[in-house]
Amino acid sequence: MQQFRRLTPLALALGLLLGSPTLLAAEDDAPAVAVDNGKAPLPLEELRTFAEVMDRIKAAYVEPVDDKTLLENAIKGMLSNLDPHSAYLEPEAFAELQESTSGEFGGLGIEVGTEDGFIKVVSPIDDTPASKAGIQPGDLIVKIDGQPTKGLSLMEAVDKMRGKAGSTISLTLVREGGRPFDVELTRAVIKVKSVKSQLLDDGYGLIRITQFQINTGEEVGKALAKLRKDNGKKLRGLVLDLRNNPGGVLQAAVEVSDHFLKKGLIVYTEGRIANSELRFNADPADASEGVPLVVLINGGSASASEIVAGALQDHKRGVLMGTDSFGKGSVQTVLPLNNDRALKLTTALYFTPNGRSIQAQGIVPDIEVARAKVTREADGELVKEADLAGHLGNGNGGADKPSNGKKVQAPRPQDDDYQLSQALNLLKGLNVTRGE
């Protein structure tokens, strides 16, 4: 597997940043301007205008404003108008970004973006206050503690939602054009375990990735080994659940994909600078042992999740099931500045092995299965042949199976998750047709 070309230690670690805090993808890429030696002449007329505006504000604004505030606001505006994923990170925001990729941070556990001036939920993170409160992808956050979010920048909204663990916050949400409703949450220290695994049924396993962190690739390898051990033999099928996974570290997406591929291209990136031209290939090892695979995606699957889904789909390594993914196909690099500040700058687009860009389009699953609620009906007390007095025994010596002989199963994840149950049924069907 090809590794990163060296950028900076932090850029190497964060490579492809979370689909948050953002929602919409850029519609147009600014054309590159060819210049000698990588430097363009200074736009003197524009700089004069900038200096004049700054001077007028300092002289005439209703309240005094210092130079530092004006200049930092100018930098923020410069970045925010490039695309929704580029940003100027002040020390606190820079530290929070580093925390989020390490797997522990404070707040509500919610990935957000912007849409039409409102704050929109990209996805809640599993086992956090947001997910426990029932917040869903696509919800619009119209008020925070009674204050409208219209006009707030994304970072301002995030700052308002973060706070000391144990403190409470009220969010006013609008879901699918309905009436606004309030949700009360208690902030917590968010410790995100990026990989969870369990056996769904005899021979069939589930691996859920909630977020791509620095060590996610290693954790998936351990999860595969544990599932094999718990099953006592090679798995017959596996569900890889990437639903509501907002993305994360590029290298982690490459490592996860590599666990399921023996050869070929995983992803490549293209940008204007040399360090943005990267290609990642799979190595011959296959930690999954070629197990039949179904990958679950939905509208909350973004960024690094789409890299994994796209690679496995192009190589026909697994069947993608669910709904269209988010559509974030750009790569952000973190460029540290002085005074503990940084730029989060979009530097490249990524492409699947077949050359697909999913930017603003997303990945279309092979089998579309919408989210649905599972309601089970009781079978009732039906009488079977084995219940009848004097019934004949089985000619081959098999045991009787009366109506009251069925064991009551403990609750399983697939019992209340329609998409997951359909993925498991598909895996079982594939094994039936293969005679396994």
Coordinates of C-alpha atoms in Angstrom, one line a residue:
M1 CA 0.0 0.0 0.0
Q2 CA 1.4 3.4 -1.0
Q3 CA 1.9 5.7 1.9
F4 CA 1.5 9.5 2.2
R5 CA 4.0 11.8 0.7
R6 CA 5.3 13.9 3.5
L7 CA 3.4 17.1 4.1
T8 CA 3.4 18.2 7.8
P9 CA 2.9 15.8 10.7
L10 CA -0.6 17.1 11.3
A11 CA -1.6 17.1 7.6
L12 CA -0.4 13.5 7.5
A13 CA -2.6 12.6 10.4
L14 CA -5.7 14.5 9.3
G15 CA -5.3 14.1 5.5
L16 CA -9.0 13.9 4.7
L17 CA -11.0 15.7 7.3
L18 CA -14.5 15.0 8.5
G19 CA -17.4 15.9 6.3
S20 CA -18.2 18.2 9.2
P21 CA -18.4 20.9 10.2
T22 CA -20.0 21.4 6.8
L23 CA -22.9 20.3 4.7
L24 CA -22.8 21.5 1.1
A25 CA -20.2 20.7 -1.4
A26 CA -18.6 23.5 -3.5
E27 CA -20.4 23.9 -6.8
D28 CA -17.5 25.4 -8.8
D29 CA -13.7 25.1 -8.5
A30 CA -11.8 28.4 -9.0
P31 CA -9.6 28.2 -12.1
A32 CA -5.9 28.0 -11.4
V33 CA -3.8 31.0 -12.5
A34 CA -0.5 30.2 -14.0
V35 CA 2.3 32.3 -12.5
D36 CA 6.1 32.3 -12.7
N37 CA 7.9 30.6 -9.7
G38 CA 4.6 30.0 -8.0
K39 CA 4.3 33.8 -7.2
A40 CA 1.8 36.3 -8.6
P41 CA 2.3 40.0 -8.6
L42 CA 0.6 41.7 -5.6
P43 CA -2.8 43.1 -6.5
L44 CA -1.9 46.6 -5.4
E45 CA -5.3 48.2 -6.3
E46 CA -7.2 45.7 -4.3
L47 CA -4.8 46.0 -1.4
R48 CA -5.3 49.8 -1.4
T49 CA -9.1 49.2 -1.3
F50 CA -8.6 46.8 1.6
A51 CA -6.5 49.2 3.5
E52 CA -9.0 52.0 2.9
V53 CA -12.0 49.9 4.1
M54 CA -10.1 48.9 7.2
D55 CA -9.2 52.5 7.9
R56 CA -12.8 53.7 7.4
I57 CA -14.1 51.0 9.8
K58 CA -11.6 52.0 12.5
A59 CA -12.5 55.6 12.1
A60 CA -16.3 55.5 11.7
Y61 CA -17.7 52.3 13.2
V62 CA -20.0 52.9 16.1
E63 CA -17.7 51.1 18.6
P64 CA -13.9 50.9 18.6
V65 CA -12.4 47.8 16.8
D66 CA -8.8 46.8 17.1
D67 CA -6.6 45.9 14.2
K68 CA -6.3 42.2 15.3
T69 CA -10.0 41.7 15.3
L70 CA -10.4 43.3 11.8
L71 CA -7.6 41.3 10.3
E72 CA -8.7 38.0 11.7
N73 CA -12.3 38.6 10.5
A74 CA -10.9 39.4 7.1
I75 CA -9.0 36.1 7.0
K76 CA -12.1 34.2 8.1
G77 CA -14.0 35.8 5.3
M78 CA -11.3 35.0 2.8
L79 CA -11.5 31.3 3.7
S80 CA -15.2 30.9 4.2
N81 CA -15.9 32.2 0.7
L82 CA -13.7 29.6 -1.0
D83 CA -15.8 26.5 -0.3
P84 CA -17.8 25.2 2.7
H85 CA -14.9 23.0 3.9
S86 CA -12.1 25.6 4.0
A87 CA -11.7 27.5 7.3
Y88 CA -9.4 29.6 9.4
L89 CA -8.9 27.8 12.7
E90 CA -8.2 29.8 15.8
P91 CA -6.4 28.0 18.7
E92 CA -9.6 26.6 20.3
A93 CA -11.0 25.3 17.0
F94 CA -7.6 23.9 16.0
A95 CA -7.4 22.0 19.3
E96 CA -10.9 20.7 18.9
L97 CA -10.1 19.4 15.4
Q98 CA -7.1 17.5 16.7
E99 CA -9.3 16.1 19.5
S100 CA -12.0 14.9 17.2
T101 CA -9.7 12.8 15.1
S102 CA -8.1 11.3 18.3
G103 CA -11.5 10.0 19.4
E104 CA -12.3 12.2 22.5
F105 CA -13.8 15.6 22.7
G106 CA -16.5 17.6 24.5
G107 CA -20.0 18.4 23.3
L108 CA -23.1 16.7 22.0
G109 CA -21.7 14.2 19.6
I110 CA -23.2 15.7 16.4
E111 CA -21.7 16.4 13.0
V112 CA -23.2 19.5 11.4
G113 CA -23.1 21.6 8.3
T114 CA -24.9 24.5 6.7
E115 CA -27.8 24.8 4.3
D116 CA -29.5 28.0 3.3
G117 CA -28.1 29.8 6.3
F118 CA -29.3 27.2 8.8
I119 CA -27.3 24.6 10.7
K120 CA -28.1 21.1 9.4
V121 CA -27.3 17.8 11.0
V122 CA -25.0 15.6 8.9
S123 CA -25.1 12.7 11.4
P124 CA -25.2 12.0 15.1
I125 CA -22.4 9.9 16.5
D126 CA -23.4 6.6 18.1
D127 CA -23.8 6.5 21.9
T128 CA -23.7 10.2 22.4
P129 CA -26.3 12.7 23.8
A130 CA -27.3 13.6 20.2
S131 CA -28.0 10.0 19.1
K132 CA -29.7 9.1 22.4
A133 CA -32.0 12.1 22.0
G134 CA -33.1 10.8 18.6
I135 CA -31.6 13.5 16.5
Q136 CA -31.4 12.4 12.9
P137 CA -29.4 13.3 9.7
G138 CA -31.1 16.1 7.8
D139 CA -32.6 17.8 10.9
L140 CA -32.3 21.6 10.8
I141 CA -31.2 23.3 14.0
V142 CA -33.1 26.5 13.9
K143 CA -32.4 27.7 17.5
I144 CA -29.8 27.0 20.1
D145 CA -31.0 27.8 23.7
G146 CA -33.7 29.9 22.1
Q147 CA -31.4 32.0 19.9
P148 CA -31.9 31.7 16.1
T149 CA -29.1 30.1 14.2
K150 CA -30.0 31.9 11.0
G151 CA -26.9 34.0 10.0
L152 CA -24.5 32.2 12.4
S153 CA -21.3 30.9 11.0
L154 CA -20.7 27.2 11.3
M155 CA -17.9 27.7 13.9
E156 CA -20.1 30.1 15.9
A157 CA -22.9 27.5 16.1
V158 CA -20.4 24.7 17.0
D159 CA -19.0 27.0 19.8
K160 CA -22.5 27.5 21.2
M161 CA -23.2 23.7 21.2
R162 CA -19.9 22.8 22.9
G163 CA -19.6 23.3 26.6
K164 CA -18.8 21.9 30.0
A165 CA -19.8 18.2 30.5
G166 CA -23.0 18.1 32.6
S167 CA -24.3 21.4 31.4
T168 CA -27.7 21.4 29.5
I169 CA -28.6 22.9 26.2
S170 CA -31.9 23.2 24.2
L171 CA -32.0 22.7 20.5
T172 CA -35.0 23.6 18.4
L173 CA -35.2 21.3 15.4
V174 CA -37.2 21.1 12.2
R175 CA -37.5 17.7 10.6
E176 CA -38.5 17.2 6.9
G177 CA -40.4 20.5 6.7
G178 CA -42.5 19.8 9.8
R179 CA -43.2 22.0 12.8
P180 CA -40.3 23.0 15.1
F181 CA -39.8 21.0 18.3
D182 CA -37.4 21.3 21.2
V183 CA -34.9 18.7 22.4
E184 CA -33.2 19.1 25.7
L185 CA -29.6 17.6 25.9
T186 CA -26.9 17.3 28.6
R187 CA -23.4 17.9 27.3
A188 CA -20.9 15.1 27.8
V189 CA -17.3 14.2 27.2
I190 CA -17.6 12.4 23.8
K191 CA -15.4 9.4 23.6
V192 CA -15.9 7.9 20.2
K193 CA -15.1 4.2 19.8
S194 CA -14.7 4.1 16.0
V195 CA -15.2 0.4 15.5
K196 CA -17.8 -2.0 17.0
S197 CA -18.3 -5.6 16.0
Q198 CA -20.6 -8.6 16.9
L199 CA -22.0 -11.8 15.5
L200 CA -25.5 -11.3 14.1
D201 CA -26.2 -15.0 13.6
D202 CA -24.2 -18.2 13.3
G203 CA -21.5 -17.4 10.8
Y204 CA -22.5 -13.9 10.1
G205 CA -20.8 -10.8 11.5
L206 CA -21.3 -7.1 11.7
I207 CA -18.6 -4.4 11.8
R208 CA -19.8 -0.8 12.4
I209 CA -17.4 2.1 11.8
T210 CA -18.8 5.3 13.4
Q211 CA -15.9 7.6 12.4
F212 CA -12.5 7.2 10.7
Q213 CA -9.9 8.0 13.3
I214 CA -6.1 7.5 13.2
N215 CA -6.3 3.9 14.6
T216 CA -9.5 2.8 12.8
G217 CA -7.7 0.6 10.3
E218 CA -5.9 -1.3 13.1
E219 CA -9.2 -1.7 15.0
V220 CA -11.0 -3.2 12.0
G221 CA -8.2 -5.8 11.7
K222 CA -8.7 -6.7 15.3
A223 CA -12.5 -6.8 14.9
L224 CA -12.2 -9.3 11.9
A225 CA -9.9 -11.5 14.0
K226 CA -12.3 -11.4 17.0
L227 CA -15.3 -12.3 14.9
R228 CA -13.5 -15.3 13.4
K229 CA -12.5 -16.4 16.9
D230 CA -16.0 -15.9 18.3
N231 CA -17.5 -17.8 15.4
G232 CA -15.1 -20.7 15.8
K233 CA -14.5 -20.9 12.1
K234 CA -14.4 -18.8 8.9
L235 CA -17.3 -16.4 8.6
R236 CA -20.0 -17.0 6.0
G237 CA -20.8 -13.4 5.6
L238 CA -20.1 -9.9 6.9
V239 CA -22.0 -6.6 7.0
L240 CA -19.8 -3.4 7.0
D241 CA -22.0 -0.6 8.4
L242 CA -20.9 2.9 7.3
R243 CA -24.3 4.6 7.8
N244 CA -24.2 8.0 9.4
N245 CA -20.4 7.9 9.4
P246 CA -19.3 11.5 8.6
G247 CA -15.7 10.5 7.5
G248 CA -12.4 11.2 9.0
V249 CA -8.8 10.4 8.3
L250 CA -7.8 9.5 4.7
Q251 CA -5.2 7.0 5.7
A252 CA -7.7 5.1 7.9
A253 CA -10.1 4.8 4.9
V254 CA -7.3 3.4 2.8
E255 CA -6.3 0.9 5.6
V256 CA -9.9 -0.3 6.0
S257 CA -10.4 -0.8 2.3
D258 CA -7.1 -2.7 2.2
H259 CA -8.4 -5.2 4.7
F260 CA -10.9 -6.4 2.1
L261 CA -8.8 -6.1 -1.1
K262 CA -5.9 -8.1 -2.4
K263 CA -4.8 -5.8 -5.2
G264 CA -5.6 -2.7 -7.3
L265 CA -6.1 1.0 -6.7
I266 CA -8.0 2.1 -3.7
V267 CA -8.3 5.8 -4.2
Y268 CA -6.3 8.6 -5.9
T269 CA -6.3 12.4 -5.4
E270 CA -5.7 15.3 -7.8
G271 CA -4.9 18.9 -7.0
R272 CA -2.8 21.9 -8.0
I273 CA 0.2 21.2 -5.8
A274 CA 2.5 18.3 -6.0
N275 CA 1.8 16.9 -2.6
S276 CA -1.9 16.6 -3.5
E277 CA -1.2 14.0 -6.3
L278 CA -1.5 10.7 -4.4
R279 CA -2.3 7.1 -5.3
F280 CA -3.0 4.3 -2.8
N281 CA -2.9 0.7 -3.7
A282 CA -3.9 -2.5 -1.9
D283 CA -1.4 -5.0 -0.7
P284 CA -1.8 -8.8 -1.3
A285 CA -2.9 -9.6 2.3
D286 CA -6.6 -10.1 2.8
A287 CA -7.6 -9.9 6.5
S288 CA -11.2 -10.6 5.6
E289 CA -10.4 -13.9 3.9
G290 CA -12.7 -13.1 1.0
V291 CA -15.8 -13.3 3.1
P292 CA -19.0 -12.3 1.3
L293 CA -19.6 -8.7 2.1
V294 CA -22.6 -6.2 2.2
V295 CA -21.8 -2.5 2.8
L296 CA -24.5 -0.3 4.3
I297 CA -24.5 3.4 3.4
N298 CA -27.0 6.3 3.6
G299 CA -27.1 10.1 3.3
G300 CA -25.0 10.5 6.5
S301 CA -22.1 8.4 4.9
A302 CA -19.6 11.0 3.9
S303 CA -16.0 11.6 2.9
A304 CA -13.8 8.7 4.1
S305 CA -16.9 6.5 4.2
E306 CA -17.4 7.1 0.5
I307 CA -13.8 6.3 -0.3
V308 CA -14.3 2.8 1.3
A309 CA -17.7 2.3 -0.3
G310 CA -16.5 3.5 -3.7
A311 CA -13.4 1.3 -3.7
L312 CA -15.3 -1.9 -2.7
Q313 CA -18.0 -1.2 -5.2
D314 CA -15.5 -0.6 -8.1
H315 CA -13.6 -3.8 -7.3
K316 CA -17.0 -5.6 -7.0
R317 CA -15.8 -6.8 -3.6
G318 CA -19.1 -6.3 -1.9
V319 CA -22.7 -5.3 -2.5
L320 CA -23.6 -1.8 -1.5
M321 CA -27.0 -1.5 0.1
G322 CA -29.0 1.5 1.5
T323 CA -29.5 4.9 0.1
D324 CA -27.3 7.5 -1.7
S325 CA -24.3 8.8 0.2
F326 CA -23.6 12.4 1.1
G327 CA -21.3 13.4 -1.8
K328 CA -18.2 14.9 -0.3
G329 CA -15.4 14.2 -2.7
S330 CA -12.8 16.8 -1.6
V331 CA -9.6 16.5 0.5
Q332 CA -8.7 19.1 3.2
T333 CA -5.1 19.7 4.4
V334 CA -4.4 21.3 7.8
L335 CA -1.6 23.9 7.4
P336 CA -0.4 25.0 10.9
L337 CA 0.3 28.8 11.2
N338 CA 1.9 30.8 14.0
N339 CA 0.3 31.3 17.4
D340 CA -1.4 27.9 17.5
R341 CA -3.6 28.7 14.5
A342 CA -4.1 26.8 11.3
L343 CA -5.7 26.8 7.8
K344 CA -8.0 24.0 6.9
L345 CA -7.8 24.2 3.1
T346 CA -9.3 22.2 0.3
T347 CA -6.3 21.0 -1.7
A348 CA -7.6 18.2 -3.9
L349 CA -10.5 16.0 -5.1
Y350 CA -10.4 12.3 -4.7
F351 CA -11.5 9.7 -7.2
T352 CA -12.6 6.0 -6.9
P353 CA -10.5 3.3 -8.6
N354 CA -12.7 3.6 -11.8
G355 CA -12.1 7.4 -11.9
R356 CA -15.4 8.4 -10.4
S357 CA -15.7 11.7 -8.6
I358 CA -18.5 11.6 -6.1
Q359 CA -18.3 15.3 -5.3
A360 CA -21.8 16.7 -4.9
Q361 CA -23.3 13.5 -6.3
G362 CA -22.6 10.7 -3.8
I363 CA -22.4 7.0 -4.3
V364 CA -25.5 5.1 -5.4
P365 CA -25.9 1.7 -3.7
D366 CA -26.3 -1.4 -5.8
I367 CA -29.5 -2.2 -4.0
E368 CA -31.6 0.6 -2.7
V369 CA -33.2 -0.1 0.7
A370 CA -34.8 2.8 2.5
R371 CA -34.8 3.2 6.2
A372 CA -38.0 1.7 7.7
K373 CA -39.5 0.7 11.0
V374 CA -39.8 -3.1 11.6
T375 CA -43.1 -4.2 13.2
R376 CA -43.4 -7.9 14.0
E377 CA -46.7 -9.7 14.3
A378 CA -47.3 -12.6 16.7
D379 CA -47.7 -15.9 14.9
G380 CA -50.6 -17.0 17.1
E381 CA -51.2 -20.5 18.4
L382 CA -51.3 -22.5 15.2
V383 CA -51.6 -26.2 15.5
K384 CA -49.0 -28.3 13.6
E385 CA -49.0 -32.0 12.7
A386 CA -46.6 -32.7 15.6
D387 CA -49.3 -31.4 18.0
L388 CA -51.9 -34.0 16.9
A389 CA -52.4 -37.0 19.1
G390 CA -51.3 -40.2 17.5
H391 CA -49.3 -38.5 14.7
L392 CA -46.8 -40.5 12.8
G393 CA -43.2 -40.1 13.6
N394 CA -40.6 -38.8 11.1
G395 CA -39.7 -41.5 8.6
N396 CA -36.0 -40.5 8.8
G397 CA -35.9 -40.5 12.6
G398 CA -36.0 -36.8 13.0
A399 CA -37.3 -35.2 16.2
D400 CA -40.8 -33.8 16.3
K401 CA -41.3 -30.0 16.1
P402 CA -44.5 -29.0 17.8
S403 CA -45.8 -25.4 17.8
N404 CA -44.6 -24.7 21.3
G405 CA -41.2 -26.1 20.7
K406 CA -39.7 -22.9 19.2
K407 CA -37.1 -21.2 21.5
V408 CA -37.6 -17.5 22.2
Q409 CA -34.5 -15.6 20.9
A410 CA -32.8 -12.8 22.7
P411 CA -33.2 -9.4 20.9
R412 CA -30.7 -8.9 18.1
P413 CA -29.7 -5.7 16.2
Q414 CA -31.3 -6.9 13.0
D415 CA -34.7 -7.3 14.7
D416 CA -35.3 -3.6 14.7
D417 CA -33.1 -2.4 11.9
Y418 CA -34.7 -3.0 8.5
Q419 CA -31.7 -2.2 6.4
L420 CA -29.4 -4.4 8.5
S421 CA -31.9 -7.3 8.4
Q422 CA -32.1 -7.0 4.6
A423 CA -28.3 -7.0 4.4
L424 CA -28.2 -10.2 6.5
N425 CA -30.9 -11.8 4.4
L426 CA -28.9 -11.1 1.2
L427 CA -25.8 -12.7 2.6
K428 CA -27.7 -15.8 3.6
G429 CA -29.3 -15.9 0.2
L430 CA -25.9 -15.7 -1.5
N431 CA -24.7 -18.7 0.5
V432 CA -27.8 -20.7 -0.3
T433 CA -27.3 -20.2 -4.1
R434 CA -23.7 -21.1 -3.7
G435 CA -24.6 -24.3 -1.9
E436 CA -22.6 -23.3 1.2

